[in-house]
PDB file of C-alpha atoms in Angstrom:
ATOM      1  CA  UNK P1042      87.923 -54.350 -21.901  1.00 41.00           C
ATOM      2  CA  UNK P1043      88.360 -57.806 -21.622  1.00 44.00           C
ATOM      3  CA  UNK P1044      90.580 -59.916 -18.821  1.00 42.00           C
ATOM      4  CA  UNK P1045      93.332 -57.609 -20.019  1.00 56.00           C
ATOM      5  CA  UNK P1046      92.027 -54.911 -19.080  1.00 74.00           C
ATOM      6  CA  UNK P1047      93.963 -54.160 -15.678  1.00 78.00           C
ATOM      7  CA  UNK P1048      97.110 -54.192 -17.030  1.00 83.00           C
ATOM      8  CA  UNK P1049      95.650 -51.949 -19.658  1.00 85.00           C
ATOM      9  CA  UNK P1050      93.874 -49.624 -17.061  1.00 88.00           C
ATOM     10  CA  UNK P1051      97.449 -49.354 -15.306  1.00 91.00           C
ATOM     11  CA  UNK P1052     100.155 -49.004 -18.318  1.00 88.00           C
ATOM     12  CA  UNK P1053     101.096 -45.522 -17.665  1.00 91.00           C
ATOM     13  CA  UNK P1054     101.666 -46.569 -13.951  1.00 94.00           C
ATOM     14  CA  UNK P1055     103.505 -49.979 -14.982  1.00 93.00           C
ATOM     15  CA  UNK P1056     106.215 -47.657 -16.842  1.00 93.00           C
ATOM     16  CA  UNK P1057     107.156 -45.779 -13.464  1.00 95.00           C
ATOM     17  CA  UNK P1058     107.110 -48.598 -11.580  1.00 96.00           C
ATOM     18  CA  UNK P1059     109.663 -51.026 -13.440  1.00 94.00           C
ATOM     19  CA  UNK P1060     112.285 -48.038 -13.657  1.00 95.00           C
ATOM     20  CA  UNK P1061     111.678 -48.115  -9.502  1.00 97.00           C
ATOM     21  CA  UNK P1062     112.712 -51.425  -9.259  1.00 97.00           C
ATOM     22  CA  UNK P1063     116.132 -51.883 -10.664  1.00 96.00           C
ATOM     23  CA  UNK P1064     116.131 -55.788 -11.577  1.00 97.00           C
ATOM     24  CA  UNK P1065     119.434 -56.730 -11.675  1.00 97.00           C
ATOM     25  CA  UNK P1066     119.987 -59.524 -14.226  1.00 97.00           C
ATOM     26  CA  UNK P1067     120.609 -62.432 -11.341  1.00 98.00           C
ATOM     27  CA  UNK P1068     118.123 -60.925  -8.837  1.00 98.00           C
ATOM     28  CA  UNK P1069     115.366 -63.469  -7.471  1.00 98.00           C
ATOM     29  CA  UNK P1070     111.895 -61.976  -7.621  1.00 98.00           C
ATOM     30  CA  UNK P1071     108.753 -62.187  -5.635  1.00 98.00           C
ATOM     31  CA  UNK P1072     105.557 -60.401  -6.992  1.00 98.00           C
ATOM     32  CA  UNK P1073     102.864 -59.939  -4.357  1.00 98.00           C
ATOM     33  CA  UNK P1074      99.209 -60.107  -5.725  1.00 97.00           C
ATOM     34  CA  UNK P1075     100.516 -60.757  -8.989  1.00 97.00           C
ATOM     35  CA  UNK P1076      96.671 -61.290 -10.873  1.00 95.00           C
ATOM     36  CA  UNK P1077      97.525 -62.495 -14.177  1.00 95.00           C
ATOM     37  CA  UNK P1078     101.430 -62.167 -14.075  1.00 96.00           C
ATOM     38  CA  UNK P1079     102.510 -59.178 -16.240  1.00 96.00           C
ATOM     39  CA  UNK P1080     104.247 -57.496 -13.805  1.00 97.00           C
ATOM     40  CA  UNK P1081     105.920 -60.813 -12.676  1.00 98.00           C
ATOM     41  CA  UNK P1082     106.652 -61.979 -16.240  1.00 97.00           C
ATOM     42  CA  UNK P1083     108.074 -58.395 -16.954  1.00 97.00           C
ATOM     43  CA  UNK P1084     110.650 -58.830 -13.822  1.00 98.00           C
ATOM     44  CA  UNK P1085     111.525 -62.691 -15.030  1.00 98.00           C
ATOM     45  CA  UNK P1086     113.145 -60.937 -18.562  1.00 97.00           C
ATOM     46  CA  UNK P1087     114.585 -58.330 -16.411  1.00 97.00           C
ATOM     47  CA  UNK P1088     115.828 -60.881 -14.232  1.00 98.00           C
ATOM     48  CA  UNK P1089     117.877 -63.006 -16.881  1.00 96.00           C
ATOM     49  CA  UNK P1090     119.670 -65.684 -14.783  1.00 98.00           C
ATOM     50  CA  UNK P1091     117.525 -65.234 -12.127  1.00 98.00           C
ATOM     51  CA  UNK P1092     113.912 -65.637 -11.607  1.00 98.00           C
ATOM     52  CA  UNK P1093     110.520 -64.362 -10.463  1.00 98.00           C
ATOM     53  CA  UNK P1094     107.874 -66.036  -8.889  1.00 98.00           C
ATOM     54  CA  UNK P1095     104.550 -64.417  -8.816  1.00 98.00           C
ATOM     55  CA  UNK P1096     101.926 -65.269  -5.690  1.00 98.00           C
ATOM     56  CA  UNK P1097      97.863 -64.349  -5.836  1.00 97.00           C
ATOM     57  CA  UNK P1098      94.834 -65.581  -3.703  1.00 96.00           C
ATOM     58  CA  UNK P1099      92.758 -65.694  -7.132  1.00 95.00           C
ATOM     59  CA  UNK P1100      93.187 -69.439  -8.739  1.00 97.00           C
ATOM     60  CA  UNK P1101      91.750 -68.385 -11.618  1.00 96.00           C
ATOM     61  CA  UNK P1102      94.019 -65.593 -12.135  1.00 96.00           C
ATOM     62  CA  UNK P1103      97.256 -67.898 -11.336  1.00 97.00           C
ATOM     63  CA  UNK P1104      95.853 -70.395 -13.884  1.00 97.00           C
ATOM     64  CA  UNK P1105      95.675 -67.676 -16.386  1.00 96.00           C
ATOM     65  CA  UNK P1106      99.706 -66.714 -15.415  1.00 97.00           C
ATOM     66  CA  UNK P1107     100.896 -69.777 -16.143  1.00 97.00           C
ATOM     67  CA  UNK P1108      99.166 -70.002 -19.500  1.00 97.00           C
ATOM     68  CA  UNK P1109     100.639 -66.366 -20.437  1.00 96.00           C
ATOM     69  CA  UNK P1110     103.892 -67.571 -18.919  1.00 97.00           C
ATOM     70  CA  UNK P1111     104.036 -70.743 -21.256  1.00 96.00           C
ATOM     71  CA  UNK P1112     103.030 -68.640 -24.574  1.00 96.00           C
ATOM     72  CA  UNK P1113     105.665 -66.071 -24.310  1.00 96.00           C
ATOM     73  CA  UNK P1114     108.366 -69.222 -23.617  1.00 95.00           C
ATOM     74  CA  UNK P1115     109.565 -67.835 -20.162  1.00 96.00           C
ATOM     75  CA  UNK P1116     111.286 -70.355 -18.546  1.00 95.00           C
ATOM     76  CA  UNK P1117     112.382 -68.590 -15.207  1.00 98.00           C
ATOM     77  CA  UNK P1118     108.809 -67.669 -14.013  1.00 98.00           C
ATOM     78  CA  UNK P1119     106.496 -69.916 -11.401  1.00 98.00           C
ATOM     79  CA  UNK P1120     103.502 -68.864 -10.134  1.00 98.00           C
ATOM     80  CA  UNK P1121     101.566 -69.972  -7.358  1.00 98.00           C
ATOM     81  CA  UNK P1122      97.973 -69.735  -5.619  1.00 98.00           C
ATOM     82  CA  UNK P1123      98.719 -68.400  -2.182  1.00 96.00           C
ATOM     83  CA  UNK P1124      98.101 -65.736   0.390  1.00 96.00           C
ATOM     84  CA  UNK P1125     101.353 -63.595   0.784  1.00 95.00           C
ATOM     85  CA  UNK P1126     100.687 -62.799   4.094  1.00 95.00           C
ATOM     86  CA  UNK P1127     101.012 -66.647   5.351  1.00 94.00           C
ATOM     87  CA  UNK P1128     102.683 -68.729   2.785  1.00 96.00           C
ATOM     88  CA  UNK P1129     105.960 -70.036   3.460  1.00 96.00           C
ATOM     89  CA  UNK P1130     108.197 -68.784   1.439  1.00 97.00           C
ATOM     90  CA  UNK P1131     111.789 -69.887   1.714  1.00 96.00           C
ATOM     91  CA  UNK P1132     113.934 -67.803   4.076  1.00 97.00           C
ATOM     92  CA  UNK P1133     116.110 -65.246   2.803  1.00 97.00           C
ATOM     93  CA  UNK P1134     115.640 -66.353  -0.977  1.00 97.00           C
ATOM     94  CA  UNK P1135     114.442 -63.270  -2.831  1.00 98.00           C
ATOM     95  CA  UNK P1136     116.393 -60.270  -3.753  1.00 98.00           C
ATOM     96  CA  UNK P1137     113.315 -57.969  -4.684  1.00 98.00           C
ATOM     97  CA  UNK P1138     109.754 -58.100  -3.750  1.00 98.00           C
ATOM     98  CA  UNK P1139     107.645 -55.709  -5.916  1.00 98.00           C
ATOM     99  CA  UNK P1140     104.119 -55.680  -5.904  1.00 98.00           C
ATOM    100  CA  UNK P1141     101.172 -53.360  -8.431  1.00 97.00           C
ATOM    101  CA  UNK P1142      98.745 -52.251  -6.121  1.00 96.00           C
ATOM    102  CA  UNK P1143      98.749 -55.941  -4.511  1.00 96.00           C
ATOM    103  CA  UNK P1144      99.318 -55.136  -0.652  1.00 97.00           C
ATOM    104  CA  UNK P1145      96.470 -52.795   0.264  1.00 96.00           C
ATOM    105  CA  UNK P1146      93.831 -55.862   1.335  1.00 94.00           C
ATOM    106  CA  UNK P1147      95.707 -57.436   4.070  1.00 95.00           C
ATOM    107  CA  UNK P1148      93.727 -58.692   6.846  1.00 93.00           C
ATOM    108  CA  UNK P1149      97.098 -58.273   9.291  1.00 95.00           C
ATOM    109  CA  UNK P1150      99.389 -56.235   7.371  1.00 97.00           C
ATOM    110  CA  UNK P1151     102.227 -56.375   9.784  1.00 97.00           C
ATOM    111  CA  UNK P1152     101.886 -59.728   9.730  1.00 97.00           C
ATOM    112  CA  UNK P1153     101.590 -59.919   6.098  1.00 97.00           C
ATOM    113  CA  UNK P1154     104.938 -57.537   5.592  1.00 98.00           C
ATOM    114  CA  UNK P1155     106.741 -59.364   8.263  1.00 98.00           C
ATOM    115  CA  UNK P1156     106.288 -62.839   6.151  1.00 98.00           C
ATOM    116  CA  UNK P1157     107.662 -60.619   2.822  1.00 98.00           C
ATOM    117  CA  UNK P1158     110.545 -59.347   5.141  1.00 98.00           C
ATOM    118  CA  UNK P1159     111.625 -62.865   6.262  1.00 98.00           C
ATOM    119  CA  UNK P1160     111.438 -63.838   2.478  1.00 98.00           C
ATOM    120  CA  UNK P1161     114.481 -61.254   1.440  1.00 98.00           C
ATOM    121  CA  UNK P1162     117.600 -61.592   1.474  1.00 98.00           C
ATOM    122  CA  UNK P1163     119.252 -59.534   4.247  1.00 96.00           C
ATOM    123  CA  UNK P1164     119.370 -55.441   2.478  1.00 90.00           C
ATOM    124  CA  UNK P1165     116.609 -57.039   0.178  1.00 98.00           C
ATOM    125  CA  UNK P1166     113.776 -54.597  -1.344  1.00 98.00           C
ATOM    126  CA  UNK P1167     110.616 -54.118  -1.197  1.00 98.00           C
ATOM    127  CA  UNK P1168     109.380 -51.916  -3.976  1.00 98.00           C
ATOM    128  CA  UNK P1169     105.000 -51.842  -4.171  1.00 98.00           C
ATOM    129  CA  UNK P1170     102.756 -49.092  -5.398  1.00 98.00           C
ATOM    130  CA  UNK P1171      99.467 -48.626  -3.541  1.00 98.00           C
ATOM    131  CA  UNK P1172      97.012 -45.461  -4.111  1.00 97.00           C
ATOM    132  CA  UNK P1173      97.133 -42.465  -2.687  1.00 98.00           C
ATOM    133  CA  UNK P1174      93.706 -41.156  -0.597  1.00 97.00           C
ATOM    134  CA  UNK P1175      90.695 -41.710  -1.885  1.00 95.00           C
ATOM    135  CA  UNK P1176      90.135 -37.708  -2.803  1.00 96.00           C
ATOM    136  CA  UNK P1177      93.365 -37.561  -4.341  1.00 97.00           C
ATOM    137  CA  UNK P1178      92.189 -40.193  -7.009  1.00 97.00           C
ATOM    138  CA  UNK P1179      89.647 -38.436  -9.727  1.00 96.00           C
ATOM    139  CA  UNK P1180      88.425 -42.029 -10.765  1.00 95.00           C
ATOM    140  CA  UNK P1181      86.727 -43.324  -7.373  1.00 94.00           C
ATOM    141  CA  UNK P1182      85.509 -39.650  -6.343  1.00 95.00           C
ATOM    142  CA  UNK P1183      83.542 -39.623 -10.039  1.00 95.00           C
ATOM    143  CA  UNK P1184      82.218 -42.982  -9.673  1.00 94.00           C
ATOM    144  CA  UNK P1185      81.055 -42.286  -6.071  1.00 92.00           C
ATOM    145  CA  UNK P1186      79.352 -39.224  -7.016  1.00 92.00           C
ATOM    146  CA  UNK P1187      78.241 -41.082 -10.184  1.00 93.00           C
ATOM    147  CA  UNK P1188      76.327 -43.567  -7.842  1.00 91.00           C
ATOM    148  CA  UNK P1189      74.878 -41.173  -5.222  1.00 87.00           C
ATOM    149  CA  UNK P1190      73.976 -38.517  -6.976  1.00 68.00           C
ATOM    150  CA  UNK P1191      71.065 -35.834  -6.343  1.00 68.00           C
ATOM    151  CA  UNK P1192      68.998 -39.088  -4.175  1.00 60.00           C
ATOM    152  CA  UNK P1193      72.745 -38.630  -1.782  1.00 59.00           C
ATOM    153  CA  UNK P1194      75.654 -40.253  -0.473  1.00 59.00           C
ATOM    154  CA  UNK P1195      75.188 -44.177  -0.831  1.00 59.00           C
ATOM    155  CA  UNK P1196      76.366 -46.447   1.462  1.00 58.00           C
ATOM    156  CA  UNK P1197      79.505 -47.776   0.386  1.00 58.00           C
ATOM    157  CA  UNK P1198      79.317 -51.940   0.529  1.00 55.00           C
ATOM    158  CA  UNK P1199      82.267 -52.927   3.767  1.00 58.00           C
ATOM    159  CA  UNK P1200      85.515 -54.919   2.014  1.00 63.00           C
ATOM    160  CA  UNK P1201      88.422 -54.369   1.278  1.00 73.00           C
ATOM    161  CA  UNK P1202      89.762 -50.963   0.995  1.00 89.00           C
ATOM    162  CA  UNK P1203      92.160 -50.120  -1.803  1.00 93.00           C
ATOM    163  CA  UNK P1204      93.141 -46.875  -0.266  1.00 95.00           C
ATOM    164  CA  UNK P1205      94.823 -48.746   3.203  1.00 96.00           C
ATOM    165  CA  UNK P1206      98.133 -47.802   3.017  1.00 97.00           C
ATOM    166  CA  UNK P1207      97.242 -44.316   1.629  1.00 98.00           C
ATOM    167  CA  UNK P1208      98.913 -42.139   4.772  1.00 97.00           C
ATOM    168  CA  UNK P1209     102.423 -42.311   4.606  1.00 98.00           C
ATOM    169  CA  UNK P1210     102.914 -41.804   8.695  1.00 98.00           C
ATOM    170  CA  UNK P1211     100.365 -45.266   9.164  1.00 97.00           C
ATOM    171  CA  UNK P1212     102.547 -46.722   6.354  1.00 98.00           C
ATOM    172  CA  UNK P1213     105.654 -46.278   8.054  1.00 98.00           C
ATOM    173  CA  UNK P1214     104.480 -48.064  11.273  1.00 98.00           C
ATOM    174  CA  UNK P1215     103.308 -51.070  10.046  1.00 98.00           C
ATOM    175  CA  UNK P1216     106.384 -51.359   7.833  1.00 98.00           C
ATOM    176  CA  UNK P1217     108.479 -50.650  10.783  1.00 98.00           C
ATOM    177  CA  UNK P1218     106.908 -52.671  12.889  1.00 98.00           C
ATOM    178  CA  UNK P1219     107.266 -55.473  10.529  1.00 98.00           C
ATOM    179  CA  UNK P1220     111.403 -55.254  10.777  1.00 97.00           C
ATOM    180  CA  UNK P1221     111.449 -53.183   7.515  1.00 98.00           C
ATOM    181  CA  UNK P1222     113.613 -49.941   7.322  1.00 98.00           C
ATOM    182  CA  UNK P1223     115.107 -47.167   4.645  1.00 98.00           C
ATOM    183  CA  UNK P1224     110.898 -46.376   4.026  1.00 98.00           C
ATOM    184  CA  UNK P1225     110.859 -44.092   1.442  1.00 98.00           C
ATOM    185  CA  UNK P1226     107.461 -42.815  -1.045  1.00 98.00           C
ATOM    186  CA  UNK P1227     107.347 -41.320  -4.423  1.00 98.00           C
ATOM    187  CA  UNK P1228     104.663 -39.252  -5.580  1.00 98.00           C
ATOM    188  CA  UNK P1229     103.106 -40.927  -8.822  1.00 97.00           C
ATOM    189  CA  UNK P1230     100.850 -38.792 -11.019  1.00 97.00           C
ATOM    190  CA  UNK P1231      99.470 -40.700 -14.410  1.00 96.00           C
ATOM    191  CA  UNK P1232      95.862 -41.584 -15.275  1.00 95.00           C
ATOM    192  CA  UNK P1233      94.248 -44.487 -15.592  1.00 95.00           C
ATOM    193  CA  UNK P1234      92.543 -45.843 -18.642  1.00 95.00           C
ATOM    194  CA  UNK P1235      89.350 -47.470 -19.150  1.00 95.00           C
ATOM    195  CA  UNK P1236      88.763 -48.544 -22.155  1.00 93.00           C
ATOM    196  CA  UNK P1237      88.663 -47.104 -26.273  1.00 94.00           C
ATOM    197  CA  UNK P1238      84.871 -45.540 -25.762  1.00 96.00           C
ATOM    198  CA  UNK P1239      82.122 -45.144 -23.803  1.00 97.00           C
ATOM    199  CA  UNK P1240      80.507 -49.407 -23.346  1.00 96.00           C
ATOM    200  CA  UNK P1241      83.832 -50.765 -22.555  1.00 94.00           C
ATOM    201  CA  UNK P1242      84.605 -47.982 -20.094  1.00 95.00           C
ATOM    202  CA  UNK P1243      80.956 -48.760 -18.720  1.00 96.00           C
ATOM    203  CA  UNK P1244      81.662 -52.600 -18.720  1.00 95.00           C
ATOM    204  CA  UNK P1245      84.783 -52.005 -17.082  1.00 94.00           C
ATOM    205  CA  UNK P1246      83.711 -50.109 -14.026  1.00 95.00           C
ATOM    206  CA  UNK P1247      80.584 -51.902 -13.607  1.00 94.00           C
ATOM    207  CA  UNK P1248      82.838 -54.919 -12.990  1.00 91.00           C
ATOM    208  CA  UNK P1249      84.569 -53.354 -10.092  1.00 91.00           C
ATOM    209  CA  UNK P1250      83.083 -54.476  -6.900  1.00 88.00           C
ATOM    210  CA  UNK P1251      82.255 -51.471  -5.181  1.00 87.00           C
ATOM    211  CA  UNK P1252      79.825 -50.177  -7.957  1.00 92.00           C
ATOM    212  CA  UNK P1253      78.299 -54.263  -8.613  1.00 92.00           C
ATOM    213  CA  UNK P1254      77.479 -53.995  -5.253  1.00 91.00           C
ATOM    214  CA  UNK P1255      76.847 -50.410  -4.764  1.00 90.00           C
ATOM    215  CA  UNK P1256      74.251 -50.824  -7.777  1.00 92.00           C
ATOM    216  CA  UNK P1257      72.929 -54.147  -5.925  1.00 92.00           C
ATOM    217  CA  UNK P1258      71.361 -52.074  -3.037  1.00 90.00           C
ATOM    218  CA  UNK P1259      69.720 -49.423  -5.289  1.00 90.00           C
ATOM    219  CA  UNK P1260      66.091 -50.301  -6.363  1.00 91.00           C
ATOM    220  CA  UNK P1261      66.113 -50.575 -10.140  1.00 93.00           C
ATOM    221  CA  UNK P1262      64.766 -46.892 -11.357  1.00 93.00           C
ATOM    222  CA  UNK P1263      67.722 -45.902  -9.276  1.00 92.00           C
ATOM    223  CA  UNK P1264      70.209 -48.137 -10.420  1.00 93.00           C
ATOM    224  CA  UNK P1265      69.089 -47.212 -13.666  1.00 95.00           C
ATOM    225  CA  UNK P1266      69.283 -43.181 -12.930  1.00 94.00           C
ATOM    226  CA  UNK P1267      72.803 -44.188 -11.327  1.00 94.00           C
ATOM    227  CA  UNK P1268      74.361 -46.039 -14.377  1.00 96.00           C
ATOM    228  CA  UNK P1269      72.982 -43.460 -16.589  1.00 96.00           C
ATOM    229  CA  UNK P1270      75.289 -40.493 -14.576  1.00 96.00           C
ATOM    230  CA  UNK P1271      78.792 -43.123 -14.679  1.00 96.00           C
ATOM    231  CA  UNK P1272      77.923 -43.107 -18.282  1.00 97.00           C
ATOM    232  CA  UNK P1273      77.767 -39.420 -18.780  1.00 97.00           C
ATOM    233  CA  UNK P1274      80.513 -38.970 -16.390  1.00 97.00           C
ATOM    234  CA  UNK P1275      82.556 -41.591 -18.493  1.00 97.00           C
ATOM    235  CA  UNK P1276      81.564 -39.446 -21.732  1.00 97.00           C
ATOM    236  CA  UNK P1277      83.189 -36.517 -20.241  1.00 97.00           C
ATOM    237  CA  UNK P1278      86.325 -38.005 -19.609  1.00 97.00           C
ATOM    238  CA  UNK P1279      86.324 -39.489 -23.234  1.00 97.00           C
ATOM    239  CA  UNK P1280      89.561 -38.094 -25.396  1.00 95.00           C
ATOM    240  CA  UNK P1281      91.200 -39.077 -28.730  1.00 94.00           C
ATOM    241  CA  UNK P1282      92.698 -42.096 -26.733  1.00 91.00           C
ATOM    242  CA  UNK P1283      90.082 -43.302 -24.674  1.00 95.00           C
ATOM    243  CA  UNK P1284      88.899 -43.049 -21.282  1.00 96.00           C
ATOM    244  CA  UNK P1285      91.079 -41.628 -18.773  1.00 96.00           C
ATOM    245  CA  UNK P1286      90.945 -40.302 -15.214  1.00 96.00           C
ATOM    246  CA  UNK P1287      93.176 -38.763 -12.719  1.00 96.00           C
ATOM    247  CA  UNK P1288      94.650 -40.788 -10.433  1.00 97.00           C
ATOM    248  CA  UNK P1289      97.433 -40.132  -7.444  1.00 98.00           C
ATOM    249  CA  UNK P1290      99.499 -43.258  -6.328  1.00 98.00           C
ATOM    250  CA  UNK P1291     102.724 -44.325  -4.305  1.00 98.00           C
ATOM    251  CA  UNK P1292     105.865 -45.958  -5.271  1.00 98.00           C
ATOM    252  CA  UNK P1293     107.093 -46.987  -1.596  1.00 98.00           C
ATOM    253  CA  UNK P1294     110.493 -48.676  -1.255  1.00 98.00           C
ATOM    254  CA  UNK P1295     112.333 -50.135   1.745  1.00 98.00           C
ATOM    255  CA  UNK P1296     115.043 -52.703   3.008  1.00 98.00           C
ATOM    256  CA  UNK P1297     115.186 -55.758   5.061  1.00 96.00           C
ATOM    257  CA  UNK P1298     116.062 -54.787   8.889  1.00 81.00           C
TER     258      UNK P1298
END
């Protein structure tokens, strides 16, 4: 798939998630870790007489937002390069922060959700989906076992871990803790796709960093045994409509203190 891809991988997940977040038509947005903008370009035409302004740490993927953003003639949309979690955004401007699996790789989260809080408007929203545990999710327990296989359990390259506001209880702490209250979660069950066939799906997930670098460590016959079981594993999930997996996410809502 090409730089699209994400926003492809994630459509069935992108459906649940705008019904969750109730744009009003003169709500002010902020999209956290907004990658190439759909989400925050989907939330500007929600958000008629209002606006959205979308935030990443990836230049390149800002750069590519604001091209999108000028194509499709929205004229209520900004982007900018910045790190959510200490950029100052103006005080008690935004009606709605949403983010698409953009919060889970904070270094501080508190600190990070504290910054968002002081961002909203007082009874402002947060609405964000994150994943669910890493062996509720069919896609990274495949890949994983793709990778080690019969030679055993690899060693998984440290990073950032997608799965860091997976428990619910740790969740509510650091949200808490960050002045943020009404914390609610909704179960979110859809797969994830990967591509029309077999090579893209196989492109695709060799791009993701775990496996690049995963694959890095391996000596070459075993890379080479190791791609050779994600392909057959991708074949298996192969269906009329592509490549799909199981996944298990969170819609998690709550309210400016």
């Amino acid at each position: 798939m090409d730089a699209g891809g994400y926003d492809a991988e994630l459509r069935r997940h992108d459906e649940v998630l705008r019904r969750a977040w109730g744009i009003r038509p003169h709500d002010h947005v902020l999209d956290i870790g907004c990658g190439t903008g759909q989400t925050t370009r989907q939330a500007a035409r929600a958000a008629q007489a209002g606006s959205a302004l979308g935030v990443d740490v990836s230049a390149p993927a800002i750069e590519r937002a604001r091209e999108l953003a000028r194509t499709e003639g929205l004229g209520n949309v900004a982007f900018e390069h910045a790190d959510a979690q200490a950029h100052r955004f103006p005080d008690q401007h935004f009606d709605l922060a949403i983010s698409r699996f953009g919060t889970m790789f904070f270094a501080d989260p508190v600190a990070a959700f504290a910054n968002v809080r002081r961002a909203l408007r007082p009874a402002g929203r947060l609405v964000m989906m994150v994943w669910q545990s890493h062996e509720r999710n069919e896609w990274d327990v495949a890949i994983h076992r793709s990778l080690a296989g019969p030679e055993g359990p690899v060693a998984v390259p440290a990073g950032p871990d997608p799965f860091s506001l997976a428990d619910p209880p740790t969740v509510k702490q650091i949200l808490g803790a960050a002045g943020l209250t009404d914390i609610t979660f909704t179960d979110v069950h859809e797969p994830v796709y990967y591509g029309p066939g077999v090579p893209a799906a196989l492109d695709w997930v060799r791009g993701f960093t775990s496996t690049s670098e995963t694959l890095k460590r391996l000596d070459p016959a075993a890379a080479a045994r190791a791609v050779g079981r994600l392909r057959e594993t991708l074949s298996a999930h192969l269906g009329d409509d592509g490549v799909r997996f199981d996944s298990r996410a969170w819609i998690i809502t709550a309210r400016r203190g």
